Amino acid sequence: MGRPHQVTSRLIIVPGWRDSGPGHWQSLWAEQLRGAERVTQDDWIAPTRKAWVGSLEKLILSRPEPVVIAAHSLGCIATAHLGNEAVERVAGALLVAPADPERRAVLHDFAPVPYAPLPYRSIVVASSNDPFCPIRLAGAYARAWGSEFVRMQNAGHINIDSGHGDWPLGLALLQSLTGTPAHRSARRDSIEPLASL
């Protein structure tokens, strides 16, 4: 008997408001993980739900393989707003430090946040002292979305400002969604392709 066919998933990186700058774990993953793609937005400063969700859906639907999403902050909320056609292509999602669009006027177009279960495996990671989203709200998102919940102690917004550049825990959580261990090459410029669930 031959080996079972292994389907490869595409990693889609979804930054939050104002994008993720150099040194942020999302930027490092985009550089280091083979096949990773980063969604781009026309306006990172004054986001609208229609434009942001539309850009993400377009990228997801342009790929022939299933996708695994690694989202941060407002990117988590954009992911929760995906339409059915795009959702059907998602194999899993790592949702880190979700935003609270009702607390910041510039993000109000993303409210209300959907509170429906996500039909794929997801992990919400939140910090006890995130200045942009109370831990109780992040926990409520996780319960509503049917996500596993990882609570970090005093990790801020889980970004470069809180010391989360190279973020090994995040990479391990990402790989737990795919069942494939991460192996960085000696040149640190690639990781073995992600395998779907």
Coordinates of N, CA, C and O in Angstrom, one line a residue:
M1 N 0.8 -1.2 0.0 CA 0.0 0.0 0.0 C 0.9 1.3 0.0 O 1.9 1.3 0.7
G2 N 0.4 2.3 -0.7 CA 1.2 3.5 -0.8 C 0.8 4.4 0.4 O -0.1 4.1 1.2
R3 N 1.6 5.4 0.6 CA 1.4 6.4 1.7 C 0.1 7.1 1.4 O -0.2 7.4 0.2
P4 N -0.7 7.5 2.4 CA -1.9 8.3 2.1 C -1.5 9.7 1.6 O -0.5 10.2 1.9
H5 N -2.3 10.2 0.7 CA -2.1 11.5 0.1 C -2.2 12.6 1.2 O -3.1 12.6 1.9
Q6 N -1.2 13.4 1.2 CA -1.2 14.5 2.2 C -1.5 15.8 1.5 O -0.8 16.2 0.5
V7 N -2.5 16.5 1.9 CA -2.9 17.8 1.3 C -2.1 18.9 2.1 O -2.1 18.9 3.3
T8 N -1.5 19.8 1.4 CA -0.8 20.9 2.0 C -1.7 22.1 2.2 O -2.5 22.4 1.3
S9 N -1.6 22.7 3.3 CA -2.4 24.0 3.6 C -1.6 25.2 3.4 O -0.3 25.1 3.5
R10 N -2.2 26.3 3.0 CA -1.5 27.5 2.8 C -1.7 28.4 4.1 O -2.8 28.5 4.6
L11 N -0.6 29.0 4.6 CA -0.7 29.8 5.7 C -1.0 31.3 5.3 O -0.3 31.8 4.4
I12 N -2.0 31.8 5.8 CA -2.4 33.2 5.5 C -2.2 34.0 6.8 O -2.9 33.7 7.8
I13 N -1.4 35.0 6.7 CA -1.1 35.9 7.9 C -2.0 37.1 7.7 O -2.0 37.8 6.7
V14 N -2.8 37.4 8.8 CA -3.7 38.5 8.8 C -3.4 39.5 9.9 O -3.8 39.4 11.0
P15 N -2.7 40.6 9.5 CA -2.3 41.6 10.5 C -3.5 42.4 11.0 O -4.6 42.4 10.4
G16 N -3.3 43.1 12.1 CA -4.4 44.0 12.6 C -4.2 45.4 12.2 O -3.5 45.8 11.2
W17 N -4.9 46.3 12.9 CA -4.9 47.7 12.6 C -3.5 48.3 12.6 O -2.7 47.9 13.5
R18 N -3.2 49.0 11.6 CA -1.8 49.6 11.4 C -0.8 48.6 11.0 O 0.4 48.9 11.0
D19 N -1.2 47.4 10.6 CA -0.3 46.4 10.1 C 0.7 45.9 11.2 O 0.7 46.4 12.3
S20 N 1.5 44.9 10.9 CA 2.5 44.4 11.9 C 3.9 44.8 11.3 O 4.2 44.3 10.2
G21 N 4.6 45.6 12.0 CA 5.9 46.1 11.5 C 7.0 45.1 11.6 O 6.8 43.9 12.0
P22 N 8.2 45.5 11.2 CA 9.4 44.7 11.3 C 9.6 44.1 12.7 O 9.5 44.9 13.7
G23 N 10.0 42.9 12.8 CA 10.3 42.3 14.1 C 9.1 41.7 14.8 O 9.2 40.9 15.7
H24 N 7.9 42.0 14.3 CA 6.6 41.4 14.9 C 6.6 39.9 14.5 O 7.1 39.6 13.4
W25 N 6.1 39.1 15.3 CA 6.1 37.7 15.0 C 5.4 37.4 13.7 O 5.8 36.5 12.9
Q26 N 4.4 38.2 13.3 CA 3.7 37.9 12.0 C 4.7 38.2 10.9 O 4.7 37.5 9.9
S27 N 5.4 39.3 11.0 CA 6.4 39.6 9.9 C 7.5 38.6 9.8 O 7.9 38.2 8.7
L28 N 8.0 38.1 11.0 CA 9.0 37.0 11.0 C 8.4 35.8 10.3 O 9.1 35.1 9.5
W29 N 7.2 35.4 10.7 CA 6.6 34.2 10.1 C 6.5 34.4 8.6 O 6.7 33.4 7.8
A30 N 6.1 35.5 8.1 CA 5.9 35.8 6.7 C 7.2 35.6 6.0 O 7.3 35.1 4.8
E31 N 8.3 35.9 6.6 CA 9.7 35.8 6.0 C 10.2 34.3 6.1 O 10.9 33.9 5.2
Q32 N 9.9 33.6 7.2 CA 10.5 32.4 7.5 C 9.7 31.1 7.2 O 10.3 30.0 7.1
L33 N 8.4 31.2 7.1 CA 7.6 30.0 6.8 C 7.3 29.9 5.3 O 6.8 30.7 4.7
R34 N 7.8 28.7 4.8 CA 7.7 28.5 3.4 C 6.2 28.5 3.0 O 5.3 27.9 3.6
G35 N 5.9 29.3 1.9 CA 4.5 29.3 1.4 C 3.6 30.3 2.1 O 2.4 30.4 1.7
A36 N 4.1 30.9 3.2 CA 3.2 31.9 3.9 C 2.9 33.1 3.0 O 3.7 33.6 2.3
E37 N 1.6 33.5 3.1 CA 1.2 34.7 2.4 C 0.6 35.7 3.4 O -0.1 35.3 4.3
R38 N 0.8 37.0 3.2 CA 0.3 38.0 4.1 C -0.8 38.8 3.4 O -0.5 39.3 2.2
V39 N -1.9 38.9 4.0 CA -3.0 39.8 3.3 C -2.5 41.2 3.4 O -1.9 41.7 4.4
T40 N -2.8 42.0 2.4 CA -2.5 43.4 2.4 C -3.8 44.2 2.3 O -4.8 43.7 1.7
Q41 N -3.8 45.3 2.9 CA -5.0 46.2 2.9 C -4.7 47.5 2.3 O -3.5 48.0 2.4
D42 N -5.6 48.1 1.6 CA -5.4 49.4 1.0 C -5.2 50.5 2.0 O -4.5 51.5 1.8
D43 N -5.9 50.4 3.1 CA -5.9 51.4 4.2 C -5.7 50.7 5.5 O -6.7 50.2 6.1
W44 N -4.5 50.8 6.1 CA -4.2 50.2 7.4 C -4.6 51.1 8.5 O -4.8 50.7 9.7
I45 N -4.9 52.4 8.2 CA -5.1 53.4 9.3 C -6.6 53.6 9.6 O -7.0 53.8 10.7
A46 N -7.4 53.7 8.5 CA -8.9 53.9 8.7 C -9.6 52.6 8.1 O -10.1 52.7 7.0
P47 N -9.6 51.5 8.8 CA -10.1 50.3 8.2 C -11.6 50.3 8.1 O -12.3 50.8 9.0
T48 N -12.1 49.6 7.1 CA -13.5 49.4 6.9 C -13.7 47.9 6.8 O -12.9 47.2 6.2
R49 N -14.8 47.4 7.4 CA -15.0 45.9 7.4 C -15.2 45.4 6.0 O -14.6 44.4 5.7
K50 N -15.9 46.1 5.1 CA -16.1 45.6 3.8 C -14.8 45.4 3.0 O -14.5 44.4 2.4
A51 N -13.9 46.4 3.1 CA -12.6 46.3 2.4 C -11.7 45.3 3.0 O -11.1 44.5 2.3
W52 N -11.6 45.3 4.3 CA -10.7 44.3 5.0 C -11.1 42.9 4.8 O -10.3 42.0 4.5
V53 N -12.4 42.6 5.0 CA -12.9 41.2 4.9 C -12.8 40.8 3.4 O -12.4 39.7 3.0
G54 N -13.1 41.8 2.5 CA -13.0 41.5 1.1 C -11.6 41.1 0.6 O -11.4 40.2 -0.2
S55 N -10.6 41.8 1.1 CA -9.2 41.5 0.7 C -8.8 40.1 1.2 O -8.2 39.4 0.5
L56 N -9.3 39.8 2.5 CA -8.9 38.5 3.0 C -9.7 37.4 2.2 O -9.1 36.4 1.9
E57 N -10.9 37.6 1.9 CA -11.7 36.6 1.2 C -11.1 36.4 -0.2 O -11.0 35.2 -0.7
K58 N -10.7 37.5 -0.9 CA -10.1 37.4 -2.2 C -8.8 36.5 -2.2 O -8.6 35.6 -3.0
L59 N -8.0 36.7 -1.2 CA -6.8 35.9 -1.1 C -7.1 34.5 -0.8 O -6.5 33.6 -1.4
I60 N -8.0 34.2 0.1 CA -8.3 32.8 0.5 C -8.9 32.1 -0.8 O -8.5 31.0 -1.1
L61 N -9.8 32.8 -1.5 CA -10.4 32.1 -2.6 C -9.5 32.0 -3.8 O -9.8 31.2 -4.7
S62 N -8.4 32.7 -3.8 CA -7.5 32.6 -5.0 C -6.6 31.4 -4.8 O -5.8 31.1 -5.8
R63 N -6.6 30.8 -3.7 CA -5.7 29.7 -3.5 C -6.4 28.3 -3.7 O -7.5 28.2 -3.2
P64 N -5.7 27.4 -4.3 CA -6.4 26.1 -4.6 C -6.5 25.2 -3.4 O -7.3 24.3 -3.3
E65 N -5.6 25.4 -2.4 CA -5.5 24.5 -1.3 C -6.3 25.1 -0.1 O -6.6 26.3 -0.1
P66 N -6.6 24.3 1.0 CA -7.2 24.9 2.2 C -6.2 25.8 2.8 O -5.0 25.8 2.6
V67 N -6.7 26.7 3.7 CA -5.8 27.7 4.3 C -5.9 27.6 5.8 O -6.9 27.2 6.4
V68 N -4.8 27.9 6.5 CA -4.7 28.1 7.9 C -4.4 29.6 8.1 O -3.5 30.1 7.5
I69 N -5.1 30.2 9.0 CA -5.0 31.6 9.3 C -4.3 31.9 10.6 O -4.5 31.2 11.6
A70 N -3.3 32.9 10.5 CA -2.7 33.4 11.7 C -3.0 34.8 11.8 O -2.4 35.7 11.1
A71 N -4.0 35.2 12.6 CA -4.5 36.6 12.7 C -4.1 37.2 14.0 O -4.0 36.6 15.0
H72 N -3.9 38.6 14.0 CA -3.6 39.3 15.1 C -4.6 40.5 15.2 O -4.9 41.2 14.2
S73 N -5.1 40.8 16.5 CA -5.9 42.0 16.8 C -7.1 42.1 15.9 O -7.9 41.3 15.8
L74 N -7.2 43.2 15.1 CA -8.3 43.4 14.3 C -8.4 42.3 13.2 O -9.5 42.1 12.7
G75 N -7.3 41.7 12.8 CA -7.3 40.6 11.9 C -8.1 39.5 12.4 O -8.7 38.8 11.5
C76 N -8.2 39.3 13.7 CA -9.1 38.2 14.2 C -10.5 38.5 14.0 O -11.3 37.6 13.6
I77 N -10.9 39.8 14.1 CA -12.3 40.2 13.9 C -12.6 40.1 12.5 O -13.7 39.7 12.1
A78 N -11.7 40.5 11.6 CA -12.0 40.4 10.2 C -12.2 38.9 9.8 O -13.1 38.6 9.0
T79 N -11.4 38.0 10.4 CA -11.5 36.6 10.2 C -12.9 36.1 10.6 O -13.6 35.3 9.9
A80 N -13.4 36.6 11.7 CA -14.7 36.2 12.2 C -15.8 36.6 11.3 O -16.9 36.1 11.3
H81 N -15.6 37.7 10.5 CA -16.6 38.2 9.6 C -16.6 37.6 8.2 O -17.4 37.9 7.4
L82 N -15.7 36.6 8.0 CA -15.6 36.0 6.7 C -17.0 35.4 6.2 O -17.7 34.8 7.0
G83 N -17.2 35.5 4.9 CA -18.5 34.9 4.4 C -18.3 33.4 4.2 O -17.2 32.8 4.3
N84 N -19.4 32.7 3.9 CA -19.5 31.3 3.9 C -18.5 30.7 2.9 O -17.9 29.6 3.1
E85 N -18.4 31.3 1.7 CA -17.6 30.7 0.6 C -16.1 30.6 1.1 O -15.4 29.6 0.9
A86 N -15.6 31.7 1.7 CA -14.2 31.7 2.2 C -14.1 30.8 3.4 O -13.1 30.1 3.5
V87 N -15.1 30.8 4.3 CA -15.0 29.9 5.5 C -14.8 28.5 5.2 O -14.1 27.7 5.8
E88 N -15.5 28.0 4.1 CA -15.4 26.6 3.7 C -14.0 26.2 3.3 O -13.6 25.1 3.3
R89 N -13.1 27.2 3.0 CA -11.7 26.9 2.6 C -10.7 27.0 3.8 O -9.6 26.7 3.6
V90 N -11.2 27.4 5.0 CA -10.4 27.5 6.2 C -10.3 26.2 6.9 O -11.3 25.6 7.3
A91 N -9.0 25.7 7.1 CA -8.8 24.5 7.9 C -8.6 24.7 9.3 O -8.7 23.8 10.2
G92 N -8.2 26.0 9.7 CA -7.9 26.3 11.1 C -7.5 27.7 11.2 O -7.1 28.3 10.2
A93 N -7.5 28.2 12.5 CA -7.1 29.6 12.7 C -6.5 29.8 14.1 O -7.1 29.3 15.1
L94 N -5.4 30.6 14.1 CA -4.8 31.0 15.3 C -5.2 32.5 15.4 O -4.8 33.3 14.6
L95 N -6.0 32.8 16.5 CA -6.5 34.2 16.6 C -5.9 34.8 17.9 O -6.2 34.5 19.0
V96 N -5.0 35.7 17.6 CA -4.1 36.2 18.7 C -4.5 37.7 19.1 O -4.6 38.5 18.2
A97 N -4.7 37.9 20.4 CA -5.0 39.2 20.9 C -6.1 39.9 20.1 O -5.9 41.0 19.6
P98 N -7.3 39.3 20.1 CA -8.4 39.9 19.3 C -8.7 41.3 19.8 O -8.6 41.6 21.0
A99 N -9.1 42.1 18.8 CA -9.5 43.5 19.2 C -10.9 43.6 19.7 O -11.7 42.7 19.6
D100 N -11.2 44.8 20.3 CA -12.5 45.1 20.8 C -13.0 46.3 20.0 O -12.7 47.5 20.4
P101 N -13.6 46.2 18.8 CA -13.9 47.3 18.0 C -14.9 48.3 18.6 O -15.0 49.4 18.2
E102 N -15.6 47.8 19.7 CA -16.6 48.7 20.3 C -15.9 49.7 21.2 O -16.5 50.7 21.6
R103 N -14.6 49.5 21.6 CA -13.9 50.4 22.5 C -13.1 51.5 21.7 O -12.6 52.4 22.4
R104 N -12.9 51.3 20.4 CA -12.1 52.3 19.7 C -12.9 52.7 18.5 O -13.3 51.9 17.6
A105 N -13.1 54.0 18.4 CA -14.0 54.6 17.4 C -13.5 54.3 16.0 O -14.3 54.0 15.1
V106 N -12.2 54.2 15.8 CA -11.7 54.0 14.4 C -12.0 52.6 13.9 O -12.0 52.3 12.7
L107 N -12.3 51.7 14.9 CA -12.6 50.3 14.5 C -14.1 50.0 14.5 O -14.4 48.8 14.3
H108 N -14.9 51.0 14.7 CA -16.3 50.7 15.0 C -17.0 50.0 13.8 O -18.1 49.3 14.0
D109 N -16.5 50.1 12.6 CA -17.2 49.4 11.5 C -17.2 47.9 11.6 O -17.9 47.2 10.9
F110 N -16.3 47.4 12.5 CA -16.2 45.9 12.6 C -17.2 45.4 13.7 O -17.2 44.2 14.0
A111 N -17.9 46.3 14.4 CA -18.8 45.9 15.4 C -20.2 45.8 14.7 O -20.5 46.6 13.8
P112 N -21.1 45.0 15.2 CA -20.8 44.0 16.3 C -20.0 42.8 15.8 O -20.0 42.5 14.7
V113 N -19.2 42.3 16.8 CA -18.4 41.1 16.5 C -19.3 39.9 16.4 O -20.2 39.7 17.2
P114 N -19.2 39.1 15.3 CA -20.0 37.8 15.2 C -19.7 36.9 16.4 O -18.6 36.7 16.8
Y115 N -20.8 36.4 17.0 CA -20.7 35.5 18.1 C -21.2 34.1 17.7 O -21.9 33.4 18.5
A116 N -21.0 33.7 16.4 CA -21.4 32.4 16.0 C -20.2 31.4 16.0 O -19.1 31.8 15.8
P117 N -20.4 30.1 16.2 CA -19.3 29.2 16.3 C -18.6 29.1 14.9 O -19.2 29.2 13.9
L118 N -17.3 29.1 14.9 CA -16.5 28.9 13.7 C -16.5 27.4 13.3 O -16.3 26.6 14.2
P119 N -16.7 27.1 12.1 CA -16.8 25.7 11.7 C -15.5 25.1 11.3 O -15.4 24.2 10.5
Y120 N -14.4 25.5 12.0 CA -13.1 24.9 11.9 C -12.4 25.1 13.2 O -12.8 25.8 14.1
R121 N -11.3 24.3 13.4 CA -10.6 24.4 14.7 C -9.9 25.7 14.8 O -9.3 26.2 13.8
S122 N -10.1 26.3 16.0 CA -9.5 27.6 16.2 C -8.9 27.7 17.6 O -9.4 27.0 18.5
I123 N -7.9 28.6 17.8 CA -7.3 28.8 19.1 C -7.3 30.3 19.3 O -6.7 31.0 18.4
V124 N -7.8 30.8 20.4 CA -7.8 32.2 20.7 C -6.7 32.4 21.8 O -6.7 31.6 22.8
V125 N -5.7 33.3 21.6 CA -4.7 33.5 22.5 C -4.9 35.0 23.0 O -5.0 35.9 22.2
A126 N -4.9 35.2 24.3 CA -5.2 36.5 24.9 C -4.3 36.7 26.1 O -3.9 35.8 26.7
S127 N -4.1 38.0 26.4 CA -3.3 38.3 27.6 C -4.1 39.0 28.7 O -5.1 39.7 28.4
S128 N -3.7 38.7 29.9 CA -4.4 39.2 31.1 C -4.3 40.8 31.2 O -5.2 41.4 31.8
N129 N -3.4 41.4 30.5 CA -3.3 42.8 30.6 C -3.2 43.5 29.2 O -2.5 44.5 29.0
D130 N -3.9 42.9 28.2 CA -4.0 43.6 26.9 C -4.7 44.9 27.0 O -5.9 44.9 27.4
P131 N -4.1 46.0 26.6 CA -4.7 47.3 26.7 C -5.9 47.5 25.7 O -6.7 48.4 25.9
F132 N -6.0 46.6 24.7 CA -7.0 46.8 23.7 C -8.1 45.9 23.7 O -9.1 46.0 23.0
C133 N -8.1 44.9 24.7 CA -9.2 44.0 24.8 C -9.1 43.3 26.2 O -8.2 42.6 26.5
P134 N -10.1 43.5 27.0 CA -10.1 42.8 28.3 C -10.1 41.3 28.2 O -10.7 40.8 27.3
I135 N -9.4 40.6 29.1 CA -9.3 39.2 29.0 C -10.7 38.5 29.1 O -10.9 37.5 28.4
R136 N -11.6 39.1 29.8 CA -13.0 38.5 29.9 C -13.6 38.5 28.5 O -14.4 37.6 28.2
L137 N -13.4 39.6 27.8 CA -14.1 39.7 26.4 C -13.4 38.7 25.5 O -14.1 38.0 24.7
A138 N -12.1 38.6 25.5 CA -11.4 37.6 24.7 C -11.9 36.2 25.0 O -12.1 35.4 24.1
G139 N -12.1 35.9 26.3 CA -12.7 34.6 26.7 C -14.1 34.4 26.2 O -14.5 33.3 25.8
A140 N -14.9 35.5 26.2 CA -16.2 35.4 25.6 C -16.2 35.1 24.1 O -17.0 34.3 23.6
Y141 N -15.3 35.7 23.4 CA -15.1 35.4 22.0 C -14.8 33.9 21.8 O -15.4 33.3 21.0
A142 N -13.8 33.4 22.6 CA -13.4 32.0 22.4 C -14.6 31.1 22.7 O -14.8 30.1 21.9
R143 N -15.4 31.4 23.7 CA -16.6 30.5 24.0 C -17.6 30.6 22.8 O -18.1 29.6 22.4
A144 N -17.8 31.8 22.3 CA -18.8 32.0 21.3 C -18.3 31.3 20.0 O -19.1 30.7 19.2
W145 N -17.1 31.4 19.7 CA -16.5 30.9 18.4 C -16.2 29.4 18.5 O -15.9 28.7 17.5
G146 N -16.3 28.8 19.7 CA -16.0 27.4 19.9 C -14.5 27.1 19.9 O -14.0 26.1 19.5
S147 N -13.7 28.1 20.2 CA -12.2 28.1 20.1 C -11.6 27.6 21.4 O -12.1 27.8 22.5
E148 N -10.4 26.9 21.3 CA -9.6 26.7 22.5 C -9.1 28.0 22.9 O -8.9 28.9 22.1
F149 N -8.9 28.2 24.2 CA -8.5 29.5 24.8 C -7.2 29.3 25.5 O -7.0 28.5 26.4
V150 N -6.2 30.1 25.1 CA -4.9 30.2 25.8 C -4.7 31.5 26.4 O -4.7 32.6 25.7
R151 N -4.7 31.6 27.7 CA -4.5 32.8 28.5 C -3.1 33.0 28.8 O -2.4 32.2 29.5
M152 N -2.5 34.1 28.4 CA -1.1 34.5 28.7 C -1.1 35.5 29.8 O -2.0 36.4 29.9
Q153 N -0.2 35.4 30.7 CA -0.1 36.3 31.9 C 0.8 37.5 31.5 O 1.9 37.4 31.1
N154 N 0.2 38.7 31.6 CA 1.0 40.0 31.5 C 1.8 40.0 30.2 O 2.9 40.4 30.1
A155 N 1.1 39.7 29.1 CA 1.8 39.6 27.8 C 1.4 40.8 26.9 O 1.7 40.8 25.7
G156 N 0.7 41.8 27.4 CA 0.3 43.0 26.7 C -0.5 42.6 25.5 O -1.4 41.8 25.5
H157 N -0.2 43.3 24.3 CA -1.0 43.0 23.1 C -0.4 41.9 22.3 O -0.7 41.8 21.1
I158 N 0.6 41.2 22.8 CA 1.3 40.1 22.2 C 1.8 40.6 20.8 O 1.5 40.0 19.8
N159 N 2.6 41.6 20.9 CA 3.2 42.2 19.7 C 4.6 42.6 20.0 O 5.2 42.3 21.1
I160 N 5.3 43.3 19.1 CA 6.7 43.7 19.3 C 6.8 44.6 20.6 O 7.8 44.5 21.3
D161 N 5.9 45.5 20.8 CA 6.0 46.4 22.0 C 6.0 45.6 23.3 O 6.5 46.1 24.3
S162 N 5.4 44.4 23.3 CA 5.3 43.6 24.6 C 6.4 42.5 24.5 O 6.3 41.6 25.4
G163 N 7.3 42.6 23.6 CA 8.4 41.7 23.6 C 8.2 40.4 22.8 O 8.9 39.4 23.0
H164 N 7.1 40.4 22.0 CA 6.8 39.2 21.2 C 7.2 39.3 19.7 O 6.4 39.6 18.9
G165 N 8.5 39.3 19.5 CA 9.0 39.2 18.2 C 9.0 37.8 17.7 O 8.0 37.2 17.3
D166 N 10.1 37.1 17.9 CA 10.2 35.7 17.7 C 9.4 35.0 18.8 O 9.8 35.1 20.0
W167 N 8.3 34.4 18.5 CA 7.4 33.9 19.5 C 7.2 32.4 19.4 O 6.3 31.9 18.7
P168 N 8.0 31.6 20.0 CA 8.0 30.2 19.9 C 6.7 29.6 20.3 O 6.2 28.6 19.7
L169 N 6.0 30.1 21.4 CA 4.8 29.5 21.8 C 3.7 29.7 20.7 O 3.0 28.7 20.4
G170 N 3.7 30.8 20.0 CA 2.8 31.0 18.9 C 3.0 30.1 17.8 O 2.1 29.5 17.2
L171 N 4.3 29.8 17.5 CA 4.6 28.9 16.4 C 4.2 27.5 16.7 O 3.6 26.8 15.9
A172 N 4.4 27.1 18.0 CA 3.9 25.8 18.4 C 2.4 25.7 18.4 O 1.9 24.6 18.0
L173 N 1.7 26.7 18.7 CA 0.2 26.7 18.6 C -0.2 26.6 17.2 O -1.2 25.8 16.8
L174 N 0.4 27.3 16.3 CA 0.1 27.3 14.9 C 0.3 25.8 14.4 O -0.6 25.3 13.7
Q175 N 1.4 25.2 14.7 CA 1.7 23.9 14.3 C 0.7 22.9 14.9 O 0.4 21.8 14.2
S176 N 0.2 23.2 16.1 CA -0.8 22.2 16.6 C -2.1 22.2 15.8 O -2.8 21.2 15.9
L177 N -2.3 23.3 15.1 CA -3.5 23.3 14.2 C -3.3 22.4 13.0 O -4.3 22.0 12.4
T178 N -2.1 22.2 12.6 CA -1.8 21.4 11.4 C -1.4 20.0 11.7 O -1.4 19.2 10.7
G179 N -0.9 19.8 12.9 CA -0.4 18.4 13.2 C 1.0 18.2 12.7 O 1.5 17.1 12.7
T180 N 1.7 19.2 12.2 CA 3.0 19.1 11.6 C 4.0 19.9 12.4 O 3.8 21.1 12.5
P181 N 5.0 19.3 12.9 CA 6.0 20.1 13.7 C 6.8 21.1 12.8 O 7.0 20.8 11.6
A182 N 7.1 22.2 13.3 CA 7.9 23.2 12.6 C 9.4 22.8 12.6 O 9.9 22.6 13.7
H183 N 10.0 22.9 11.5 CA 11.4 22.6 11.4 C 12.0 23.8 10.6 O 11.9 23.9 9.4
R184 N 12.7 24.7 11.3 CA 13.3 25.8 10.6 C 14.6 25.3 10.0 O 15.3 24.5 10.5
S185 N 14.9 25.8 8.8 CA 16.1 25.4 8.1 C 17.3 26.1 8.8 O 17.1 27.0 9.5
A186 N 18.5 25.6 8.4 CA 19.7 26.2 9.0 C 19.8 27.7 8.6 O 20.3 28.5 9.4
R187 N 19.2 28.0 7.5 CA 19.3 29.4 7.0 C 18.1 30.2 7.6 O 18.0 31.4 7.4
R188 N 17.2 29.6 8.4 CA 16.1 30.3 9.0 C 15.2 31.0 8.0 O 14.6 32.0 8.3
D189 N 15.1 30.4 6.8 CA 14.2 31.1 5.9 C 13.1 30.2 5.4 O 12.3 30.6 4.5
S190 N 12.9 29.1 6.0 CA 11.8 28.3 5.6 C 11.4 27.3 6.7 O 12.2 27.0 7.6
I191 N 10.2 26.8 6.6 CA 9.7 25.7 7.5 C 9.0 24.7 6.6 O 8.5 25.0 5.5
E192 N 9.0 23.5 7.0 CA 8.3 22.5 6.2 C 6.9 22.9 5.9 O 6.3 23.5 6.7
P193 N 6.3 22.6 4.7 CA 5.0 23.0 4.4 C 4.0 22.5 5.5 O 4.2 21.4 6.1
L194 N 3.0 23.3 5.7 CA 1.9 22.9 6.7 C 1.1 21.8 6.1 O 0.7 21.9 4.9
A195 N 0.8 20.8 6.8 CA -0.1 19.8 6.4 C -1.5 20.1 6.9 O -1.7 20.5 8.1
S196 N -2.5 19.8 6.2 CA -3.9 20.1 6.6 C -4.3 19.1 7.7 O -3.7 18.0 7.9
L197 N -5.4 19.4 8.3 CA -5.9 18.5 9.4 C -6.4 17.2 8.8 O -6.8 17.1 7.7

